[in-house]
Each structure stands twice: as structure tokens, then as C-alpha cells.
mmCIF file of C-alpha atoms in Angstrom:
data_model
loop_
_atom_site.group_PDB
_atom_site.id
_atom_site.type_symbol
_atom_site.label_atom_id
_atom_site.label_comp_id
_atom_site.label_asym_id
_atom_site.label_seq_id
_atom_site.Cartn_x
_atom_site.Cartn_y
_atom_site.Cartn_z
ATOM 1 C CA MET A 1430 46.081 -263.320 -186.778
ATOM 2 C CA ALA A 1431 43.309 -260.748 -186.546
ATOM 3 C CA GLU A 1432 39.723 -262.009 -186.634
ATOM 4 C CA GLN A 1433 38.262 -259.771 -189.337
ATOM 5 C CA ILE A 1434 34.653 -258.592 -189.005
ATOM 6 C CA SER A 1435 32.459 -258.511 -192.092
ATOM 7 C CA ASP A 1436 32.726 -254.779 -192.799
ATOM 8 C CA THR A 1437 36.494 -254.467 -192.933
ATOM 9 C CA CYS A 1438 36.876 -251.059 -194.576
ATOM 10 C CA ALA A 1439 35.823 -247.692 -193.207
ATOM 11 C CA SER A 1440 34.085 -245.146 -195.431
ATOM 12 C CA CYS A 1441 34.287 -241.361 -195.451
ATOM 13 C CA ALA A 1442 31.692 -239.655 -193.263
ATOM 14 C CA TYR A 1443 32.872 -236.045 -193.599
ATOM 15 C CA ASP A 1444 35.316 -235.068 -196.351
ATOM 16 C CA VAL A 1445 37.082 -232.327 -194.399
ATOM 17 C CA ARG A 1446 40.742 -233.174 -195.232
ATOM 18 C CA ALA A 1447 42.221 -231.817 -192.002
ATOM 19 C CA GLU A 1448 45.963 -231.370 -191.755
ATOM 20 C CA LEU A 1449 46.080 -233.199 -188.410
ATOM 21 C CA GLY A 1450 42.635 -234.460 -187.408
ATOM 22 C CA GLU A 1451 42.452 -235.797 -183.837
ATOM 23 C CA GLY A 1452 40.436 -236.411 -180.702
ATOM 24 C CA PRO A 1453 36.869 -237.316 -181.786
ATOM 25 C CA VAL A 1454 34.236 -237.285 -179.028
ATOM 26 C CA TRP A 1455 30.572 -238.221 -179.431
ATOM 27 C CA ILE A 1456 28.079 -235.910 -177.743
ATOM 28 C CA SER A 1457 24.874 -237.917 -177.503
ATOM 29 C CA SER A 1458 22.671 -234.943 -176.573
ATOM 30 C CA GLU A 1459 23.541 -233.398 -179.955
ATOM 31 C CA ASN A 1460 23.934 -236.638 -181.943
ATOM 32 C CA ALA A 1461 27.172 -235.097 -183.131
ATOM 33 C CA VAL A 1462 30.876 -235.819 -183.165
ATOM 34 C CA TYR A 1463 33.368 -233.100 -182.242
ATOM 35 C CA PHE A 1464 37.026 -233.320 -183.261
ATOM 36 C CA VAL A 1465 40.008 -231.049 -183.817
ATOM 37 C CA ASP A 1466 42.490 -230.186 -186.547
ATOM 38 C CA ILE A 1467 45.617 -229.563 -184.486
ATOM 39 C CA ASN A 1468 47.736 -227.893 -187.163
ATOM 40 C CA GLY A 1469 44.725 -226.213 -188.755
ATOM 41 C CA GLN A 1470 43.865 -224.762 -185.314
ATOM 42 C CA LYS A 1471 40.174 -225.604 -185.631
ATOM 43 C CA VAL A 1472 37.407 -227.365 -183.711
ATOM 44 C CA HIS A 1473 34.941 -229.236 -185.928
ATOM 45 C CA ARG A 1474 31.432 -230.526 -185.245
ATOM 46 C CA PHE A 1475 29.725 -232.991 -187.579
ATOM 47 C CA THR A 1476 26.113 -234.145 -187.255
ATOM 48 C CA PRO A 1477 25.858 -237.415 -189.222
ATOM 49 C CA SER A 1478 22.049 -237.662 -189.332
ATOM 50 C CA LEU A 1479 21.822 -234.221 -190.948
ATOM 51 C CA GLY A 1480 25.061 -234.260 -192.892
ATOM 52 C CA GLU A 1481 25.801 -230.855 -191.368
ATOM 53 C CA ALA A 1482 29.145 -229.527 -190.186
ATOM 54 C CA CYS A 1483 30.567 -226.372 -188.679
ATOM 55 C CA HIS A 1484 33.866 -225.282 -187.207
ATOM 56 C CA TRP A 1485 35.434 -222.745 -184.851
ATOM 57 C CA ALA A 1486 38.888 -221.167 -184.990
ATOM 58 C CA ALA A 1487 41.144 -221.904 -182.015
ATOM 59 C CA PRO A 1488 43.841 -219.564 -180.663
ATOM 60 C CA GLY A 1489 46.558 -222.199 -181.192
ATOM 61 C CA LYS A 1490 47.171 -225.880 -181.863
ATOM 62 C CA VAL A 1491 44.133 -227.357 -180.155
ATOM 63 C CA ALA A 1492 44.921 -231.010 -179.425
ATOM 64 C CA PHE A 1493 41.811 -232.354 -177.701
ATOM 65 C CA LEU A 1494 38.382 -231.638 -176.226
ATOM 66 C CA MET A 1495 37.235 -233.106 -172.915
ATOM 67 C CA PRO A 1496 33.460 -232.705 -172.469
ATOM 68 C CA VAL A 1497 32.476 -230.948 -169.238
ATOM 69 C CA GLU A 1498 29.160 -231.545 -167.496
ATOM 70 C CA ASP A 1499 28.070 -227.916 -167.982
ATOM 71 C CA GLY A 1500 28.094 -228.321 -171.782
ATOM 72 C CA SER A 1501 31.466 -226.705 -172.361
ATOM 73 C CA PHE A 1502 34.751 -228.468 -173.171
ATOM 74 C CA LEU A 1503 38.187 -228.482 -171.582
ATOM 75 C CA ALA A 1504 40.470 -227.909 -174.567
ATOM 76 C CA GLY A 1505 44.180 -228.678 -174.692
ATOM 77 C CA LEU A 1506 46.289 -225.961 -176.280
ATOM 78 C CA PRO A 1507 50.099 -225.761 -176.328
ATOM 79 C CA ASP A 1508 50.370 -223.743 -173.106
ATOM 80 C CA GLY A 1509 47.574 -225.227 -171.045
ATOM 81 C CA LEU A 1510 43.930 -226.088 -170.565
ATOM 82 C CA TYR A 1511 41.212 -223.733 -171.806
ATOM 83 C CA ARG A 1512 37.441 -223.591 -171.471
ATOM 84 C CA PHE A 1513 35.900 -223.822 -174.936
ATOM 85 C CA ASP A 1514 32.270 -222.735 -175.194
ATOM 86 C CA PRO A 1515 30.620 -223.945 -178.416
ATOM 87 C CA THR A 1516 27.698 -221.538 -177.989
ATOM 88 C CA ASP A 1517 29.934 -218.590 -178.870
ATOM 89 C CA GLY A 1518 33.240 -220.187 -179.922
ATOM 90 C CA SER A 1519 35.187 -218.563 -177.090
ATOM 91 C CA PHE A 1520 38.337 -219.907 -175.448
ATOM 92 C CA ALA A 1521 39.373 -218.901 -171.905
ATOM 93 C CA LYS A 1522 42.558 -220.139 -170.236
ATOM 94 C CA LEU A 1523 42.091 -222.031 -166.966
ATOM 95 C CA VAL A 1524 45.286 -223.964 -166.164
ATOM 96 C CA ASP A 1525 48.937 -223.514 -167.134
ATOM 97 C CA VAL A 1526 50.661 -226.730 -168.201
ATOM 98 C CA GLU A 1527 54.449 -227.047 -168.637
ATOM 99 C CA SER A 1528 55.094 -223.341 -169.055
ATOM 100 C CA ASP A 1529 58.742 -224.221 -168.355
ATOM 101 C CA LEU A 1530 58.857 -226.400 -171.507
ATOM 102 C CA PRO A 1531 58.051 -224.112 -174.458
ATOM 103 C CA GLY A 1532 58.934 -226.866 -176.964
ATOM 104 C CA ASN A 1533 56.159 -229.081 -175.635
ATOM 105 C CA ARG A 1534 52.454 -229.105 -176.391
ATOM 106 C CA LEU A 1535 49.439 -231.007 -175.096
ATOM 107 C CA ASN A 1536 48.289 -234.116 -176.962
ATOM 108 C CA ASP A 1537 45.274 -236.434 -176.601
ATOM 109 C CA ALA A 1538 42.942 -236.957 -173.655
ATOM 110 C CA CYS A 1539 40.006 -238.850 -172.167
ATOM 111 C CA VAL A 1540 37.595 -238.632 -169.229
ATOM 112 C CA ASP A 1541 37.087 -241.659 -166.979
ATOM 113 C CA LEU A 1542 33.887 -242.868 -165.307
ATOM 114 C CA HIS A 1543 34.737 -240.856 -162.168
ATOM 115 C CA GLY A 1544 34.679 -237.608 -164.160
ATOM 116 C CA ARG A 1545 38.465 -237.222 -163.998
ATOM 117 C CA GLY A 1546 40.417 -236.143 -167.067
ATOM 118 C CA TRP A 1547 43.643 -237.732 -168.337
ATOM 119 C CA PHE A 1548 45.944 -236.236 -170.972
ATOM 120 C CA GLY A 1549 49.499 -236.317 -172.266
ATOM 121 C CA THR A 1550 52.119 -233.874 -173.463
ATOM 122 C CA MET A 1551 54.761 -234.229 -176.147
ATOM 123 C CA ASP A 1552 57.770 -232.605 -177.771
ATOM 124 C CA ASP A 1553 56.252 -230.712 -180.701
ATOM 125 C CA SER A 1554 59.295 -231.602 -182.826
ATOM 126 C CA GLU A 1555 58.813 -235.287 -181.867
ATOM 127 C CA GLU A 1556 62.457 -235.711 -180.873
ATOM 128 C CA ALA A 1557 62.956 -235.318 -177.110
ATOM 129 C CA PRO A 1558 61.363 -237.551 -174.417
ATOM 130 C CA SER A 1559 60.041 -234.460 -172.626
ATOM 131 C CA GLY A 1560 56.360 -235.425 -172.489
ATOM 132 C CA SER A 1561 54.361 -236.637 -169.501
ATOM 133 C CA LEU A 1562 51.009 -238.105 -168.480
ATOM 134 C CA TYR A 1563 48.687 -236.000 -166.317
ATOM 135 C CA SER A 1564 45.329 -236.161 -164.620
ATOM 136 C CA ILE A 1565 43.034 -233.203 -164.041
ATOM 137 C CA THR A 1566 40.209 -233.034 -161.526
ATOM 138 C CA HIS A 1567 37.967 -230.201 -160.439
ATOM 139 C CA THR A 1568 37.650 -229.424 -156.746
ATOM 140 C CA ALA A 1569 35.894 -226.717 -154.768
ATOM 141 C CA GLN A 1570 39.195 -224.816 -154.855
ATOM 142 C CA GLY A 1571 39.569 -225.143 -158.644
ATOM 143 C CA PHE A 1572 41.396 -227.501 -160.981
ATOM 144 C CA GLU A 1573 43.961 -229.922 -159.569
ATOM 145 C CA LEU A 1574 46.697 -230.993 -162.014
ATOM 146 C CA ARG A 1575 48.849 -234.076 -161.251
ATOM 147 C CA ARG A 1576 51.812 -235.448 -163.196
ATOM 148 C CA HIS A 1577 51.942 -239.251 -163.131
ATOM 149 C CA ASP A 1578 54.574 -240.482 -165.605
ATOM 150 C CA THR A 1579 57.375 -238.941 -167.677
ATOM 151 C CA GLY A 1580 59.725 -239.754 -170.558
ATOM 152 C CA TYR A 1581 57.269 -239.625 -173.492
ATOM 153 C CA THR A 1582 58.298 -238.288 -176.888
ATOM 154 C CA VAL A 1583 54.700 -238.367 -178.187
ATOM 155 C CA ALA A 1584 52.231 -239.248 -175.420
ATOM 156 C CA ASN A 1585 49.046 -240.661 -176.930
ATOM 157 C CA GLY A 1586 45.931 -242.500 -175.878
ATOM 158 C CA PRO A 1587 45.020 -242.266 -173.078
ATOM 159 C CA ALA A 1588 42.082 -244.561 -172.335
ATOM 160 C CA VAL A 1589 40.588 -246.100 -169.198
ATOM 161 C CA SER A 1590 39.011 -249.547 -168.804
ATOM 162 C CA PRO A 1591 35.232 -249.792 -168.239
ATOM 163 C CA ASP A 1592 35.693 -250.478 -164.505
ATOM 164 C CA GLY A 1593 38.057 -247.523 -164.128
ATOM 165 C CA LYS A 1594 40.906 -249.671 -162.802
ATOM 166 C CA LEU A 1595 43.292 -249.659 -165.800
ATOM 167 C CA LEU A 1596 44.772 -246.857 -167.885
ATOM 168 C CA TYR A 1597 46.278 -247.299 -171.352
ATOM 169 C CA ALA A 1598 48.705 -244.824 -172.897
ATOM 170 C CA CYS A 1599 51.121 -244.854 -175.833
ATOM 171 C CA ASP A 1600 54.520 -243.440 -176.536
ATOM 172 C CA THR A 1601 53.895 -243.476 -180.277
ATOM 173 C CA PRO A 1602 57.470 -243.600 -181.684
ATOM 174 C CA SER A 1603 58.336 -246.576 -179.460
ATOM 175 C CA GLY A 1604 55.444 -248.657 -180.784
ATOM 176 C CA ASN A 1605 54.358 -249.368 -177.213
ATOM 177 C CA ILE A 1606 50.905 -249.228 -175.675
ATOM 178 C CA TYR A 1607 51.393 -249.220 -171.904
ATOM 179 C CA GLN A 1608 49.012 -250.387 -169.219
ATOM 180 C CA PHE A 1609 48.850 -249.036 -165.661
ATOM 181 C CA ASP A 1610 46.837 -249.869 -162.582
ATOM 182 C CA ILE A 1611 44.791 -246.921 -161.277
ATOM 183 C CA THR A 1612 44.644 -246.934 -157.483
ATOM 184 C CA SER A 1613 41.628 -245.842 -155.454
ATOM 185 C CA GLU A 1614 43.516 -242.577 -154.790
ATOM 186 C CA GLY A 1615 43.900 -241.938 -158.531
ATOM 187 C CA ASN A 1616 47.594 -242.832 -158.757
ATOM 188 C CA LEU A 1617 49.183 -244.854 -161.568
ATOM 189 C CA GLU A 1618 51.145 -247.976 -160.625
ATOM 190 C CA ASN A 1619 52.726 -251.069 -162.189
ATOM 191 C CA LYS A 1620 53.534 -249.729 -165.660
ATOM 192 C CA ARG A 1621 53.958 -252.525 -168.210
ATOM 193 C CA VAL A 1622 53.822 -252.996 -171.991
ATOM 194 C CA PHE A 1623 50.319 -254.053 -173.014
ATOM 195 C CA VAL A 1624 51.013 -254.322 -176.752
ATOM 196 C CA HIS A 1625 54.047 -253.563 -178.905
ATOM 197 C CA LEU A 1626 53.172 -252.843 -182.531
ATOM 198 C CA PRO A 1627 55.848 -253.838 -185.049
ATOM 199 C CA GLU A 1628 56.769 -251.039 -187.452
ATOM 200 C CA GLU A 1629 55.077 -252.708 -190.422
ATOM 201 C CA LYS A 1630 51.700 -252.357 -188.643
ATOM 202 C CA GLY A 1631 52.192 -248.655 -187.991
ATOM 203 C CA TYR A 1632 52.646 -246.703 -184.777
ATOM 204 C CA PRO A 1633 49.990 -246.649 -182.037
ATOM 205 C CA ASP A 1634 48.237 -243.283 -181.884
ATOM 206 C CA GLY A 1635 44.988 -242.655 -180.009
ATOM 207 C CA VAL A 1636 43.430 -245.577 -178.139
ATOM 208 C CA VAL A 1637 39.934 -246.084 -176.712
ATOM 209 C CA THR A 1638 38.212 -248.913 -174.843
ATOM 210 C CA ASP A 1639 34.819 -250.483 -175.456
ATOM 211 C CA CYS A 1640 32.179 -251.866 -173.103
ATOM 212 C CA GLU A 1641 33.951 -255.239 -172.879
ATOM 213 C CA GLY A 1642 37.379 -253.761 -172.168
ATOM 214 C CA ASN A 1643 38.814 -254.270 -175.655
ATOM 215 C CA VAL A 1644 41.354 -251.645 -176.728
ATOM 216 C CA TRP A 1645 40.949 -249.983 -180.153
ATOM 217 C CA ALA A 1646 44.228 -248.475 -181.365
ATOM 218 C CA SER A 1647 44.533 -246.193 -184.376
ATOM 219 C CA THR A 1648 47.794 -246.516 -186.297
ATOM 220 C CA TRP A 1649 49.903 -243.681 -187.635
ATOM 221 C CA ASN A 1650 51.505 -244.801 -190.900
ATOM 222 C CA GLY A 1651 49.441 -247.962 -190.560
ATOM 223 C CA GLY A 1652 46.116 -247.300 -192.299
ATOM 224 C CA HIS A 1653 44.157 -249.427 -189.827
ATOM 225 C CA VAL A 1654 42.276 -249.392 -186.572
ATOM 226 C CA ARG A 1655 43.379 -252.463 -184.601
ATOM 227 C CA CYS A 1656 41.344 -253.899 -181.740
ATOM 228 C CA PHE A 1657 42.984 -255.903 -178.956
ATOM 229 C CA THR A 1658 41.361 -258.062 -176.294
ATOM 230 C CA PRO A 1659 41.973 -257.158 -172.625
ATOM 231 C CA GLU A 1660 44.739 -259.789 -172.748
ATOM 232 C CA GLY A 1661 46.503 -258.027 -175.649
ATOM 233 C CA THR A 1662 45.546 -260.351 -178.539
ATOM 234 C CA GLU A 1663 44.575 -258.654 -181.807
ATOM 235 C CA ARG A 1664 40.978 -259.618 -182.606
ATOM 236 C CA VAL A 1665 39.799 -257.129 -185.264
ATOM 237 C CA SER A 1666 41.537 -254.994 -187.864
ATOM 238 C CA ILE A 1667 39.631 -252.318 -189.816
ATOM 239 C CA ARG A 1668 41.195 -250.827 -192.932
ATOM 240 C CA VAL A 1669 40.824 -247.056 -193.384
ATOM 241 C CA PRO A 1670 41.557 -245.385 -196.759
ATOM 242 C CA ALA A 1671 44.147 -243.051 -195.243
ATOM 243 C CA THR A 1672 47.682 -243.791 -194.069
ATOM 244 C CA ASN A 1673 47.752 -241.759 -190.860
ATOM 245 C CA ILE A 1674 44.899 -242.781 -188.552
ATOM 246 C CA THR A 1675 44.724 -240.910 -185.259
ATOM 247 C CA LYS A 1676 41.762 -241.867 -183.039
ATOM 248 C CA VAL A 1677 38.339 -243.533 -182.782
ATOM 249 C CA CYS A 1678 35.174 -242.688 -180.881
ATOM 250 C CA PHE A 1679 31.915 -244.629 -180.689
ATOM 251 C CA GLY A 1680 28.552 -243.006 -181.363
ATOM 252 C CA GLY A 1681 25.031 -243.570 -182.573
ATOM 253 C CA ASP A 1682 22.102 -244.906 -180.563
ATOM 254 C CA ASP A 1683 23.850 -248.206 -179.839
ATOM 255 C CA ARG A 1684 27.414 -246.798 -179.603
ATOM 256 C CA LYS A 1685 28.529 -249.189 -182.369
ATOM 257 C CA THR A 1686 29.060 -246.568 -185.060
ATOM 258 C CA ALA A 1687 32.733 -245.711 -184.947
ATOM 259 C CA TYR A 1688 34.134 -242.372 -186.133
ATOM 260 C CA VAL A 1689 37.807 -242.168 -187.044
ATOM 261 C CA THR A 1690 40.010 -239.093 -187.436
ATOM 262 C CA SER A 1691 42.987 -239.007 -189.782
ATOM 263 C CA ALA A 1692 45.772 -236.703 -190.971
ATOM 264 C CA ARG A 1693 47.388 -235.427 -194.130
ATOM 265 C CA GLN A 1694 50.517 -234.429 -192.215
ATOM 266 C CA GLY A 1695 53.551 -236.461 -193.248
ATOM 267 C CA VAL A 1696 51.819 -238.048 -196.256
ATOM 268 C CA SER A 1697 53.611 -237.807 -199.601
ATOM 269 C CA GLU A 1698 51.942 -236.297 -202.667
ATOM 270 C CA GLU A 1699 52.114 -239.722 -204.318
ATOM 271 C CA ILE A 1700 50.121 -241.332 -201.509
ATOM 272 C CA LEU A 1701 47.653 -238.420 -201.399
ATOM 273 C CA LEU A 1702 46.825 -239.118 -205.042
ATOM 274 C CA ARG A 1703 45.799 -242.643 -203.981
ATOM 275 C CA GLU A 1704 44.195 -241.497 -200.706
ATOM 276 C CA PRO A 1705 42.722 -238.066 -201.512
ATOM 277 C CA GLN A 1706 40.411 -238.062 -198.487
ATOM 278 C CA SER A 1707 43.283 -238.309 -196.013
ATOM 279 C CA GLY A 1708 42.586 -236.009 -193.061
ATOM 280 C CA SER A 1709 38.845 -236.656 -193.250
ATOM 281 C CA LEU A 1710 36.474 -238.214 -190.726
ATOM 282 C CA PHE A 1711 35.762 -241.882 -191.494
ATOM 283 C CA THR A 1712 33.195 -244.302 -190.113
ATOM 284 C CA PHE A 1713 32.538 -248.021 -189.738
ATOM 285 C CA ARG A 1714 30.180 -250.296 -187.806
ATOM 286 C CA ALA A 1715 31.909 -252.001 -184.888
ATOM 287 C CA ASP A 1716 31.004 -255.405 -183.494
ATOM 288 C CA LYS A 1717 31.219 -254.117 -179.897
ATOM 289 C CA ALA A 1718 29.604 -251.096 -178.269
ATOM 290 C CA GLY A 1719 31.781 -248.275 -177.043
ATOM 291 C CA LEU A 1720 31.601 -246.774 -173.593
ATOM 292 C CA PRO A 1721 29.339 -243.808 -172.858
ATOM 293 C CA GLN A 1722 31.175 -240.493 -173.154
ATOM 294 C CA HIS A 1723 31.788 -239.417 -169.573
ATOM 295 C CA PRO A 1724 31.954 -235.668 -168.821
ATOM 296 C CA LEU A 1725 34.484 -233.965 -166.586
ATOM 297 C CA VAL A 1726 32.735 -233.469 -163.259
ATOM 298 C CA LEU A 1727 32.633 -230.011 -161.695
ATOM 299 C CA ALA A 1728 32.750 -229.848 -157.898
ATOM 300 C CA PRO A 1729 30.162 -227.692 -156.125
ATOM 301 C CA ALA A 1730 31.496 -224.294 -155.123
ATOM 302 C CA GLU A 1731 32.341 -223.827 -151.463
ATOM 303 C CA PRO A 1732 29.705 -221.821 -149.577
ATOM 304 C CA ASN A 1733 30.685 -218.293 -148.593
#
């Protein structure tokens, strides 16, 4: 039984009605939340204190943004990782990913406290278990891409514990949130099921961790954000007025203001009449503070 907090329903922060909103990240230097509309092929930025928003067109289905320490983002597009520069809206390809699997695309990401990126891939038709989990690090020689786990139909999450020792990732159609140990060398070991969500609670989509190691899972076809203790017990459930909830980030001065992306994709016209703001960015006050948003670390260039 979930221990409900007092404010149990999220409200709409930005009525954008994205087709497939995903991947919110809070950039504290701008007091703004960035997120993507995958199917709409857009990057959005919303500044809550000003009520201002803007967007940039992407050259394809942009699935996530990983902040980089130079102020740019590493963006996941269907064929690889791109540098996205918000100062001019440009995209430049950096790393090929799964060029041998044209039916796949990238999906969901995070950056851990070591400045290492983690992301997944998926079958764009959501049928074949052709997706994988990857890490990406920057070295003096360039970006180093490593594949860690395979067999995902829709790889989601990922998230890393506050101490950097555990990684969480979902295979959404299975209902499973997995937990791995991260070794000192950056390998994943000891895969196990952390939480299995029954179908009536929805399917686990993006997950994030907070400062106490709780795991906040958004639910596709579930209409809730569900928070689990580090032991896997549900402790908080937040209702969101949209059926397909995709991911949470924590922002504000105390990192307790949560921002939630959602989707209109796969929602019937009947439900959209009841939930007209589906696809928008929602917000609620959390009872725990989120982690600081870590940037992807760039290695110093080798001297000539």
C-alpha cells in the first residue's frame, strides 16, 4: 500500500501537448527544464519562474538530452549521438550507434556522478527484443561507447543511485525495473528484478533516483508516478492527469519541485476528451529532494 503524500495530484506547468514528451532535465544555471517531443522531433525549454518557453526543431526523433559540462547537450537521435547547441539550435553528429539495426532508435538516458552517460536503445516498432543498454564516456581520444546488456524491446530508465554503485533500467513491456551493480571499472553485474509492476498499475517508463536512493518510476498507461524505497517497497504514488507518463526530473532551489513529461501517443480520442492536457509538462512538490543534475564530463585534449 503506497504511503500517499499530501499533494497527491500533479498540475499542468506547461500546456504543450507533445505527441511523445520525454526526458526532462533541470538546468539549474538557467532555472529551466529541457525536454523532448520524440515524435514531434523537437527540443523544448520551459522556464517556470517566467512562464516562458521556446523550442528547436531536431533532424529526427530526438529521444533524450544529456547535459555536457561545456553547456551543450549530447542528444540521442535514431542513428546515434549528436551535439546539440542551444545557443544556435544546431545538431552535429558525434557517434554512430547501431547503424546495423535500422529498425532501432535510441531511448532515454542519464548522467551519473562520475560524468558518465548511460542510455538505452529500442525497436521503434516495439516488437523485437533488439535493444541494449550502453554507457558513453569522453576520453582524450574521443567518445568511448560500451554495450553492457541486450534483449530489450523498449529500454527505459536508466538511473543511477546517489553513491554511483547501482543502475536501474526498465524493459517497459515486461513490467520489470532491473537493478545492476556498477563495478569500479564501470561494468554492470548481477542483474536482478528490482520491481515488477502489474499491468493494472501501468508499465514502467523513465525512472530517476532521489537523494535518499528512492526510485521514482513514471508509468505508461498508468497515470501515476510511483516512488519505491531502495528495498523496492512502494512508498508514494502521485496521480497525473494524463494516461501515459514518461519521466520525472527534480528542479527548483531545493530540488523538490518535480517536472513530469507525458504523451498523447496511444491515447484514444475518448480519453483525450477527459485528459485534454495529455502530452504536457506537469509538476508536483515531492517530499524528497532529487539529485543534482550531473553533466557529462569532457576529458582534456591530449597535448600536441
